[in-house]
Each structure stands twice: as structure tokens, then as C-alpha cells.
Tab-separated table of C-alpha atoms in Angstrom:
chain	number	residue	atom	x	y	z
A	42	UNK	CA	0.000	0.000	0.000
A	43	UNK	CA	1.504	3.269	-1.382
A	44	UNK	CA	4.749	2.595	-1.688
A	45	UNK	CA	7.181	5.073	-1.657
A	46	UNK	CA	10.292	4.982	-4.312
A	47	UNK	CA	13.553	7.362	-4.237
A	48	UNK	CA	15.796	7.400	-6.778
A	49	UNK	CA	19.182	9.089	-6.639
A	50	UNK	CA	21.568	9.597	-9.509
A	51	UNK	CA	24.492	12.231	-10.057
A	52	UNK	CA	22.964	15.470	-12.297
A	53	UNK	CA	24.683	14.824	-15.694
A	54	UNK	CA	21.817	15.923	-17.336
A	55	UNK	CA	18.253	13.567	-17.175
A	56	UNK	CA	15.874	15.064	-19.507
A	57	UNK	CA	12.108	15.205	-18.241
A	58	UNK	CA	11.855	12.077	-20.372
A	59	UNK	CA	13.958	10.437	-19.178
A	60	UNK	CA	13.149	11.129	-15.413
A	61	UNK	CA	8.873	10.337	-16.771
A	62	UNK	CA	10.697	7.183	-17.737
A	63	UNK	CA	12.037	6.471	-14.815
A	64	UNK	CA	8.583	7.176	-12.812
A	65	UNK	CA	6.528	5.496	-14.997
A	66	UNK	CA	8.688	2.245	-14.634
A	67	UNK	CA	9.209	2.284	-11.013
A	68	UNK	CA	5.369	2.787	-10.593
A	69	UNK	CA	5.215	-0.500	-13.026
A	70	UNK	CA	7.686	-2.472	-11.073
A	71	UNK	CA	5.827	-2.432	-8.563
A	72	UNK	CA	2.381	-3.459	-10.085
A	73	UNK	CA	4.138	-5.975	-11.699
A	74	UNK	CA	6.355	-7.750	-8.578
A	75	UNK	CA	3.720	-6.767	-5.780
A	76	UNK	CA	0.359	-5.857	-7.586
A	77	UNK	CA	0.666	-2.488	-5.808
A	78	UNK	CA	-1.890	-0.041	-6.867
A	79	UNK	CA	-0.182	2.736	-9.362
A	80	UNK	CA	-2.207	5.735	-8.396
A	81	UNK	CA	-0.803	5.834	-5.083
A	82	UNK	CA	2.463	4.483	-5.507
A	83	UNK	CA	4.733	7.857	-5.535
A	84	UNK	CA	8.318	8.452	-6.887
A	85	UNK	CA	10.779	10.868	-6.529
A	86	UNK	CA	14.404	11.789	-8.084
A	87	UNK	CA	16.971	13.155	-6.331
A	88	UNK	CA	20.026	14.892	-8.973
A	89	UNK	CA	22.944	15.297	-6.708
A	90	UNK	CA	25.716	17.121	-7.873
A	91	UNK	CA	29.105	15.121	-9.035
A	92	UNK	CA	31.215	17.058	-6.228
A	93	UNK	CA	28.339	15.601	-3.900
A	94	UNK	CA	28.639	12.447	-4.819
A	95	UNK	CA	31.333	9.579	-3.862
A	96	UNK	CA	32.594	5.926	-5.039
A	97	UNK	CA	35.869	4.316	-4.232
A	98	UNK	CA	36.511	7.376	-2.063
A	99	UNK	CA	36.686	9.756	-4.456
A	100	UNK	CA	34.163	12.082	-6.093
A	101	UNK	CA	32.505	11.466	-9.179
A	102	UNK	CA	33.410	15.068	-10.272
A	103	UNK	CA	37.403	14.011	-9.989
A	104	UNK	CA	36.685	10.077	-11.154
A	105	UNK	CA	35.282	11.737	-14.345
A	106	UNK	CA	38.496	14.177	-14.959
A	107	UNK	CA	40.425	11.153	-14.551
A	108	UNK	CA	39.137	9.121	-17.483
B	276	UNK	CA	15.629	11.389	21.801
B	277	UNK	CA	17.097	13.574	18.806
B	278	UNK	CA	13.826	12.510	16.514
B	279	UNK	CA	14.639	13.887	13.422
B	280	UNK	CA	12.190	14.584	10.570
B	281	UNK	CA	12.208	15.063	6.751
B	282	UNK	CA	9.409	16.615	4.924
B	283	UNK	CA	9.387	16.458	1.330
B	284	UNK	CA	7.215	18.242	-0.800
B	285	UNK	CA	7.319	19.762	-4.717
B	286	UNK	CA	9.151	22.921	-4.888
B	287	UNK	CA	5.997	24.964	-5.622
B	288	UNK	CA	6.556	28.303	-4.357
B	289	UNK	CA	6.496	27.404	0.017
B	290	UNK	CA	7.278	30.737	1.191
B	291	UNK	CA	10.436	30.659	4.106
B	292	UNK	CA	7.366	31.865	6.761
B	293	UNK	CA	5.564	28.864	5.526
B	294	UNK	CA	8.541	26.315	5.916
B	295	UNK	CA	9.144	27.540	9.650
B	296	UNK	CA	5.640	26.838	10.598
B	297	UNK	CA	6.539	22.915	9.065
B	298	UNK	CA	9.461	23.616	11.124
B	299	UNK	CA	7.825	24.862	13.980
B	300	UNK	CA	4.632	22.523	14.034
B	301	UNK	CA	6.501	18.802	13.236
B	302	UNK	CA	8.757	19.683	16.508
B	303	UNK	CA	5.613	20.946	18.657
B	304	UNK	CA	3.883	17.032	16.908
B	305	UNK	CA	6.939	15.244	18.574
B	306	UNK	CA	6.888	16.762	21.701
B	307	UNK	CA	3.218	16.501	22.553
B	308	UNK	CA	3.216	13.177	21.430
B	309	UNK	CA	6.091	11.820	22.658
B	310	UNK	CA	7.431	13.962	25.548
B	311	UNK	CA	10.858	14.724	23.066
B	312	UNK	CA	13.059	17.209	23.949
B	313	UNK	CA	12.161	20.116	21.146
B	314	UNK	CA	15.442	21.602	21.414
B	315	UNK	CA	17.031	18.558	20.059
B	316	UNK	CA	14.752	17.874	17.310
B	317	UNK	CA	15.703	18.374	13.772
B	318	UNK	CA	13.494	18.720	10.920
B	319	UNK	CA	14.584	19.050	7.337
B	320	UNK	CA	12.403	19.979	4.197
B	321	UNK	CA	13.404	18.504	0.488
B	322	UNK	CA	11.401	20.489	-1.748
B	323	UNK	CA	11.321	18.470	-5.192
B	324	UNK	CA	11.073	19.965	-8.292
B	325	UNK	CA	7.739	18.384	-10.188
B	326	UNK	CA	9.754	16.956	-13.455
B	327	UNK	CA	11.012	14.627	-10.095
B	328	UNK	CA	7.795	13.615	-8.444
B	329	UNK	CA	5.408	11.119	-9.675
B	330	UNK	CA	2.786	9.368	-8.244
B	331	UNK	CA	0.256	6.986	-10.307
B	332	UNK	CA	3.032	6.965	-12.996
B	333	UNK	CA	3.250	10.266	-13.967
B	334	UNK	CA	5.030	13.170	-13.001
B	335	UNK	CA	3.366	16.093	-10.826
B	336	UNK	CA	4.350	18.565	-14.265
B	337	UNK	CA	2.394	16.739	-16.427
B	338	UNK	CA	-0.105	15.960	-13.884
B	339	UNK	CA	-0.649	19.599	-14.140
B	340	UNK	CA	-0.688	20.313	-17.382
B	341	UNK	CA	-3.396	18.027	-18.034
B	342	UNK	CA	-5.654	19.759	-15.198
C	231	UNK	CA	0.830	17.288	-3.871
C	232	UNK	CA	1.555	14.280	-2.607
C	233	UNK	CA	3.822	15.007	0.279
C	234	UNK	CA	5.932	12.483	1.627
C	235	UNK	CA	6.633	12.484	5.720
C	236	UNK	CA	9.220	10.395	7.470
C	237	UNK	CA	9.795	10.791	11.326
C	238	UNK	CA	12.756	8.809	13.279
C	239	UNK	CA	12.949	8.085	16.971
C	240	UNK	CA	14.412	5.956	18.767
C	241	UNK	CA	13.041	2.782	19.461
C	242	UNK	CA	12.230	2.980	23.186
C	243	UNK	CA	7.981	1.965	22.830
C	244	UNK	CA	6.339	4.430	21.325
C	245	UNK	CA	2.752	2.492	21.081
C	246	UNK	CA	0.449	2.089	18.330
C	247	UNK	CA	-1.419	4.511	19.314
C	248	UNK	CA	1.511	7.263	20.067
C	249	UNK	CA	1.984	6.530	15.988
C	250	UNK	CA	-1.427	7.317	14.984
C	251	UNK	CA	-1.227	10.516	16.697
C	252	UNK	CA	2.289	11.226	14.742
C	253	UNK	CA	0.780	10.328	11.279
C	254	UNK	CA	-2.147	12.322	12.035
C	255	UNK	CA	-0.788	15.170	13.645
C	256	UNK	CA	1.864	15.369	10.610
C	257	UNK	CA	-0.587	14.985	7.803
C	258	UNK	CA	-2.588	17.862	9.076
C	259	UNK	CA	-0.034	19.808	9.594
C	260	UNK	CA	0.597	19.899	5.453
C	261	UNK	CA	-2.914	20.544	5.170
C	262	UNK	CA	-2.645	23.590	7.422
C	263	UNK	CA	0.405	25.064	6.329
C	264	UNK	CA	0.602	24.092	2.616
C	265	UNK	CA	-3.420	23.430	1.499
C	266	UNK	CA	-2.435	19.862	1.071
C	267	UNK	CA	-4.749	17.484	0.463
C	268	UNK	CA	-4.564	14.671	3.371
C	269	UNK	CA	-5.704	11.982	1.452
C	270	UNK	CA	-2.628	11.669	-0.714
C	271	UNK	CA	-0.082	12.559	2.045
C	272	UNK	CA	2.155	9.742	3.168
C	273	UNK	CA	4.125	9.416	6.920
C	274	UNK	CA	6.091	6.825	7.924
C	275	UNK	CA	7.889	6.503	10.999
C	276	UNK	CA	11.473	5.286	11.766
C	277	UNK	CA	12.223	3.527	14.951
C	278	UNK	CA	15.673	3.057	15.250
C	279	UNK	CA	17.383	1.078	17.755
C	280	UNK	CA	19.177	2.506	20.744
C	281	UNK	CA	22.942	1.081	19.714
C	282	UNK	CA	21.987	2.624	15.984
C	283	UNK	CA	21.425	6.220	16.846
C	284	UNK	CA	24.268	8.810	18.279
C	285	UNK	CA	24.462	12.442	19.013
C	286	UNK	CA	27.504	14.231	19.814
C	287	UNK	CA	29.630	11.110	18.812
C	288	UNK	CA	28.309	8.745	21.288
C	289	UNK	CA	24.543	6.016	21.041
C	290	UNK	CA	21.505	6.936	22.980
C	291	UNK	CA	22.740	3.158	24.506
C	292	UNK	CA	25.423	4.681	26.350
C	293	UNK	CA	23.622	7.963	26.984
C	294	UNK	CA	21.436	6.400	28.501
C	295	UNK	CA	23.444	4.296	30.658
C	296	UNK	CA	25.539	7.445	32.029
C	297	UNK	CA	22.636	9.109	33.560
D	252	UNK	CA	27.371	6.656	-12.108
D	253	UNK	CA	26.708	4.622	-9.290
D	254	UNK	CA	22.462	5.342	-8.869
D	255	UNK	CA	21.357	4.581	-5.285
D	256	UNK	CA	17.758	3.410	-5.277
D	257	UNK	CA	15.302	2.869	-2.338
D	258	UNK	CA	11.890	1.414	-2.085
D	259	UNK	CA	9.768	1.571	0.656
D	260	UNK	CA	6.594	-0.606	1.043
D	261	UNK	CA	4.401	-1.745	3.631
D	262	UNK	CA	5.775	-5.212	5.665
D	263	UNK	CA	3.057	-7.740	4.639
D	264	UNK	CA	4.492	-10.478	3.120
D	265	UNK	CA	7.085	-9.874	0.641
D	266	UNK	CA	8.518	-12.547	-0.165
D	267	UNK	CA	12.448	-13.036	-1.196
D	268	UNK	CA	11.585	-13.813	-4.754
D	269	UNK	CA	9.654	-10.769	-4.857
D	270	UNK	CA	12.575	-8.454	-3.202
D	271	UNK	CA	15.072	-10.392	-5.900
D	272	UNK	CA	12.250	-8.888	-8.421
D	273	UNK	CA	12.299	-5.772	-7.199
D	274	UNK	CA	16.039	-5.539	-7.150
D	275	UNK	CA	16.403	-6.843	-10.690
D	276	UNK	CA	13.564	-4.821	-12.562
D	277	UNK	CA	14.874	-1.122	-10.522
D	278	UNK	CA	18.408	-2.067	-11.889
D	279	UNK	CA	17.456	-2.699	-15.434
D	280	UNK	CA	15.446	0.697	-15.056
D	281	UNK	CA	17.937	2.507	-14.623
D	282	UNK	CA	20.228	0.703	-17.706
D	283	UNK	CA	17.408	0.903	-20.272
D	284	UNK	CA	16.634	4.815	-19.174
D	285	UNK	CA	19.800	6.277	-18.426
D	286	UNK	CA	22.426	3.615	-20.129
D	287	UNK	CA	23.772	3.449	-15.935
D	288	UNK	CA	26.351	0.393	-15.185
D	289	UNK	CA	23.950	-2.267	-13.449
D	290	UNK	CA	27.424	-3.374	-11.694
D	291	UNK	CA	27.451	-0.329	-9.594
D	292	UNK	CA	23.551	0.179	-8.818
D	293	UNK	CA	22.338	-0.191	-5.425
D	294	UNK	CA	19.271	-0.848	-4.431
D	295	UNK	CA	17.648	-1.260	-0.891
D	296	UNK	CA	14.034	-1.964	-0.209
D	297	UNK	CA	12.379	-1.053	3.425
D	298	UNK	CA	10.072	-2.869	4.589
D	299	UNK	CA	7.870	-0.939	6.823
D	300	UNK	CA	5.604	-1.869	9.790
D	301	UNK	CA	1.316	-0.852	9.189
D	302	UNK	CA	1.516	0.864	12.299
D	303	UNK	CA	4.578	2.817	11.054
D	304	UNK	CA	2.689	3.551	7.309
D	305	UNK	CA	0.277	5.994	7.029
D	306	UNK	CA	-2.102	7.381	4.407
D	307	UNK	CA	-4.669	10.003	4.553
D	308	UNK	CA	-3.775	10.624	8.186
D	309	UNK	CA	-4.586	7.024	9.225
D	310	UNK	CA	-1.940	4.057	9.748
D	311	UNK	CA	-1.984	1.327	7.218
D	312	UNK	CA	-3.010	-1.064	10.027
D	313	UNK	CA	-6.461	1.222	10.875
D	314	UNK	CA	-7.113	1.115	7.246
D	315	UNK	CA	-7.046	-2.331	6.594
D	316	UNK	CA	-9.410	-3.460	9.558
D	317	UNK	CA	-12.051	-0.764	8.595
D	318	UNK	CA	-11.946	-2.481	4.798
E	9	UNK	CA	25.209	23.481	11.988
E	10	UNK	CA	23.662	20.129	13.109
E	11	UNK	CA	24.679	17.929	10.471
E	12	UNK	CA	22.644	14.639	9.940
E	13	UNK	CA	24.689	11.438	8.854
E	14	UNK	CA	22.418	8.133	7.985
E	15	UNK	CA	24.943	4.769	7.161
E	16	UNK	CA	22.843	1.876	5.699
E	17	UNK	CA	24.953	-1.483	5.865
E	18	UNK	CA	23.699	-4.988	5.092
E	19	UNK	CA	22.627	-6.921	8.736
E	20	UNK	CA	25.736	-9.240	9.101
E	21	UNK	CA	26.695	-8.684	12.980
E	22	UNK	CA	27.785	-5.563	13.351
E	23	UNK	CA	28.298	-5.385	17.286
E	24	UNK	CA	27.518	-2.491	19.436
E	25	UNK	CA	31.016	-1.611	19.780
E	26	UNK	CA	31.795	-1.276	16.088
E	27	UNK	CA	28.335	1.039	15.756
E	28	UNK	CA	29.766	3.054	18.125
E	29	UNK	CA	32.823	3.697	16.528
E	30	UNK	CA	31.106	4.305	13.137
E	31	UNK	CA	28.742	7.126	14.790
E	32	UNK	CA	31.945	8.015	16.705
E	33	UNK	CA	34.209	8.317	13.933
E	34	UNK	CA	31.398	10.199	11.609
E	35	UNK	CA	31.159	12.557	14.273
E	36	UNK	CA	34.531	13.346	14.322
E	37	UNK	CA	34.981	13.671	10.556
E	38	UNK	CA	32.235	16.753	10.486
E	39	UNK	CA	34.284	17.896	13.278
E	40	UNK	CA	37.526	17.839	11.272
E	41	UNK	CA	36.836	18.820	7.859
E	42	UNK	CA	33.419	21.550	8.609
E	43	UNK	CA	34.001	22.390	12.121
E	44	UNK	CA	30.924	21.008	13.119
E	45	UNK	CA	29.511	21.290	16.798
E	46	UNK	CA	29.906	17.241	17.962
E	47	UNK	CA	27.235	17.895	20.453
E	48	UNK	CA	25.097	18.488	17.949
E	49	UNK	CA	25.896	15.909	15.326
E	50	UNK	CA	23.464	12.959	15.038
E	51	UNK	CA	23.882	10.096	13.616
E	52	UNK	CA	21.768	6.655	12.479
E	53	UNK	CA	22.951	3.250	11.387
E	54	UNK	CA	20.346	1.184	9.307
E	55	UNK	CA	21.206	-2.411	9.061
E	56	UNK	CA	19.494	-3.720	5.548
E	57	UNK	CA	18.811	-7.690	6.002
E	58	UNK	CA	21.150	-9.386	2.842
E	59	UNK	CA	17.821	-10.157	0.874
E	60	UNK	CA	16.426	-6.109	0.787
E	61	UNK	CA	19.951	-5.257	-0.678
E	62	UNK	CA	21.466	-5.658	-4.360
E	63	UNK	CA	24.006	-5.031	-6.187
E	64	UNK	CA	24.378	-6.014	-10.200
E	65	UNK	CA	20.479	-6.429	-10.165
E	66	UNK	CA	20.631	-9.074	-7.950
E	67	UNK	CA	20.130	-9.410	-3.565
E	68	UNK	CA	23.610	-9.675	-1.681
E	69	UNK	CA	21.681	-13.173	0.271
E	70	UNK	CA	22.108	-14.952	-3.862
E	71	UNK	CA	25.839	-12.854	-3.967
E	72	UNK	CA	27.178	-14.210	-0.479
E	73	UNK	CA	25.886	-17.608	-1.973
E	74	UNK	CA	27.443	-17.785	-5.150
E	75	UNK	CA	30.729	-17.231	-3.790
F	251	UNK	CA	28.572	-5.204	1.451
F	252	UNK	CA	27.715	-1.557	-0.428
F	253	UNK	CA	27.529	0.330	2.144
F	254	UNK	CA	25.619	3.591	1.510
F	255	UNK	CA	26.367	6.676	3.503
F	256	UNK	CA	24.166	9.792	3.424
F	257	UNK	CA	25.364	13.474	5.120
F	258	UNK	CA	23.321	16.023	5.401
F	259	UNK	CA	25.213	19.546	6.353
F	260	UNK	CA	23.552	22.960	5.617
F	261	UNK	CA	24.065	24.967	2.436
F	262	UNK	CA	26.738	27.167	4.095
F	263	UNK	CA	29.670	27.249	1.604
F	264	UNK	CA	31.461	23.859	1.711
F	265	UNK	CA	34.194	23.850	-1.019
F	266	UNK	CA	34.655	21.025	-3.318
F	267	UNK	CA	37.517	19.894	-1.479
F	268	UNK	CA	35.953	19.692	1.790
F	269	UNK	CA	33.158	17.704	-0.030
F	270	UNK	CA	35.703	15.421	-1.232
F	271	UNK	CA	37.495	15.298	2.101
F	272	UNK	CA	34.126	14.114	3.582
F	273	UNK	CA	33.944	11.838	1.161
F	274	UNK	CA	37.283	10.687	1.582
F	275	UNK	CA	36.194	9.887	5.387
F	276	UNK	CA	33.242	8.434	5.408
F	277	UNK	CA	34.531	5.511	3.121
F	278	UNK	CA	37.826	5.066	5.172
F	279	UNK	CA	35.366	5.023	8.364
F	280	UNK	CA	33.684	2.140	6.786
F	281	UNK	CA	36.849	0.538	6.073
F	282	UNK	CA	38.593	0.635	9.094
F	283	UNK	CA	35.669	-0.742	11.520
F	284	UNK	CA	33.911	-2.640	9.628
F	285	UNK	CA	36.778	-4.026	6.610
F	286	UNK	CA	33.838	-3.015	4.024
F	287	UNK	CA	35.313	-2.704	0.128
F	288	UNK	CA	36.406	1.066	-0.645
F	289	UNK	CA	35.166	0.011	-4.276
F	290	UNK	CA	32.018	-0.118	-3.203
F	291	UNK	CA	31.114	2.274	-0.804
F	292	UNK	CA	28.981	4.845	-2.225
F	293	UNK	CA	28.659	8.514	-0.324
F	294	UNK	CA	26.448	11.161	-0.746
F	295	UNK	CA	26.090	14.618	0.536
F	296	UNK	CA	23.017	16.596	0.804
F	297	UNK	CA	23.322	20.457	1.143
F	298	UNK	CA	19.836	21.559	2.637
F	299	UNK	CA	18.928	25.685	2.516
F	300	UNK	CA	18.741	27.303	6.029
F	301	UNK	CA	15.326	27.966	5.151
F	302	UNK	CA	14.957	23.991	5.045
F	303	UNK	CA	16.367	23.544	8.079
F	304	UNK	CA	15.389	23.252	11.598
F	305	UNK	CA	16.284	22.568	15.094
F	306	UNK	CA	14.705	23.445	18.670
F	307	UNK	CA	11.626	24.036	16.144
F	308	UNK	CA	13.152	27.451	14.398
F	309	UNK	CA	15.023	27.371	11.011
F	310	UNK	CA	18.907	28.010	10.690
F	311	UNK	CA	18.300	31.184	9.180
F	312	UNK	CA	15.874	32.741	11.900
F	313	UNK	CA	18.926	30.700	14.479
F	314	UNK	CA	21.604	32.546	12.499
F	315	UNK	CA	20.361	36.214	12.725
F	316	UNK	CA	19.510	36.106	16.160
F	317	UNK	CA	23.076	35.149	17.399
């Protein structure tokens, strides 16, 4: 009953395609695996900046400068 | 002890007066309810922008649009 | 629209009743402050355990204990 | 890089084929949308008491017994 | 001021001693590098069970398996 | 396994290499107490307004002007 997805990724750019793409699946994954009910299943996106935003230690603003 | 609170809501224009009340109102919630110690309660407030919030699939922008 | 609520506290027996109050008390607070509209605002509550929760570098556990 | 992504639903059963589900279809989401690495996507699912879940000001657990 | 630090690790036996060095040690490090107040640091562990976490689309319980 | 760390500070100016240094941290922290894989520790840092933020039921900024 209403379940509640968050989705973080690092702000490189989603379109608001993309990011209705991203919604509109995560509403259907969870019809599909749990036969949740989509109009109150909710999603949000969090962008977080590359300089906010770590792996290995290191930022994904200097991991990218790197490559 | 230390409850801490995050409010998230789409980033629709909440005025800072109206984000103190939150402020002000989810502390005076734990306190009455609970007994905590308000000055040791810390609420936050994520205010998403509506190409990042979904719910029954679609995203609040286009949820709008079609109103 | 659609606001999404989550409160932590420790987890030192708040009852089920204590939780109503929260999830009430916090979805009417949106709908005071923000024109919300209750039925499509979502709390959930946190209760974290004792040895999982610290404030100025040391858990509620051992807080506890000391007084 | 390296998309974190959480679910939360109401504790009622979930089984771990379902979670696996879950786990596998939010991954592959985020490949097919935004061409992400599926090595380096985490996802977590919550699984959250009905007393601790609430909707329209009312817990989860309130809602179901009135049904 | 009053930073907020949440760790999410998968529920393999952590003990209460090594919690409190992680919300020790996390603490510390907003007192280092931001010149945080300590006393006014909080932090919260969440320990995921191995069958709510993935990695590579699939739960850590079919990883730690496989190995 | 993955371990996911999440700090929230307030919007208050820290520089990309503070960020990093945090970063740095956190993932050593993890490391050190609990022999988790650098490789696969993921941090993220959250810079919330003043406006957004609360404690002892006022907002940083309204805390901030009155000192």
C-alpha cells in the first residue's frame, strides 16, 4: 500500500523524459512484482551534484576528470 | 531522543514563513506526542522539483498540465 | 501534492497509538500550512534502535546508561 | 554513475523472490533509461511496519481493519 | 550546523562496539573537515537484512551464496 | 557489502575539497571498523537551505540572525 520509491543519480543531465521514464517504470515495477496499486504508488528523483557524490573514495566530479 | 524529521514536498513556491511553521509545528507534533526534547529535534524539508515527483506513474508537471 | 513524511525516533515503545497521533498530527499539519490534500499525504515513521542512533559522537545506549 | 535506489513498502508479506524482483527490474530501469552500469547500482528496499505507514492521516493497520 | 549522517549497511553482525565507533568516527569527521559542533551531530545506522539489498540487479543473500 | 552513507550539512559554503574530504572519510570510516570494500562504498552529501532547516523548532536562518 503506497509505496514510496527514491531514486538518486548524479545530475549529468536527465531530460524530463527520461526522469517520466524512470517514474513510470518504477510505478510499473511495482504493479508488476507486488500488484501495488499505481495511483498511489509515488516516486521521486533526487540529482545530486558530481562534487556531492562519492565511489571508491573519491568524487565522481574528480573520477570523471580522470578518465 | 534527537527525533529527526524530513518533509518532502514539490518545490511549488512554500514561502520561508511557511517552511518555519513545518518547522515549527513537526517539533511541537513530537513533543506533545512523545514527551521529546524540542530543542534537540531536527526537521529538514526537500522540496522536489515536479519533473522529479510522480505518483500513479506520472510526473506532478504533467499531472498539471493536463488539469 | 503528494507530500511524503518520514519521522525517526528511537526505538524505546512508542505504542500504536503514540503513531497514529504522529501520522495524524503530521498529515494535518501539510494541510494547514501548505493546502495539502490529506488523502494523498504519506508518513512513515522510523524507529531506530538505541545502539543505531548517536548524538555528539556517542549512542543513545550509552547515553542512557551514564545518567 | 553509481544510482542509489530505495523502495519503501508496507511489511506484509514480501517474499524473497519478490525483493530479488524488485532488485532486478529497478536495476534494469535505470540501464534501459539512463544507459547506468547495473554493476554499480544499489538498491535497498524497506520494509515498513502498518503501524509505522500511514495514508490520509490514518496508519496502514487502521485502514485495513475498517476495509 | 547540526549535520545529519544516515549509514545503511547490510545486517551481518555488526556489534555495538563497532556502531559506536562508526557514529563516533562520523562525528569526528564533520568535526575535522566543517568544524561542526559534535554535540550536535546525530547520527543513524540502518542495518538492511542481505535479501532487501542488491548489487548487479541481484540481492547480496544470492551474492554471499554464489561465492 | 555496499555500504551507503548519506550526510546532510547545511548549504553554508562547503568547497569542493571539503566535499571530497568528507567523502574521503566516510569511506575510510567504513573501512577501518567494519573491513567493508572502498570500491564499493557509495557517499552522498546533501546540502539543505537554512530555510529547510530546523532545530529546537526554528530554522537556521531565523537561528543565524539572532546570534
Amino acid at each position: 500500500m503506497m509505496p514510496y520509491v527514491n531514486i538518486r543519480i548524479t545530475k549529468e543531465g536527465a531530460t524530463p523524459e527520461q526522469k517520466a521514464l524512470l517514474i513510470q517504470g518504477a510505478t510499473q515495477l511495482l504493479v508488476d512484482v507486488l500488484g501495488k496499486n499505481p495511483k498511489t504508488t509515488v516516486v521521486s528523483i533526487d540529482e545530486v551534484d558530481t562534487d556531492n557524490w562519492g565511489i571508491g573514495g573519491e568524487t565522481v566530479t574528480l573520477l570523471r576528470k580522470r578518465k
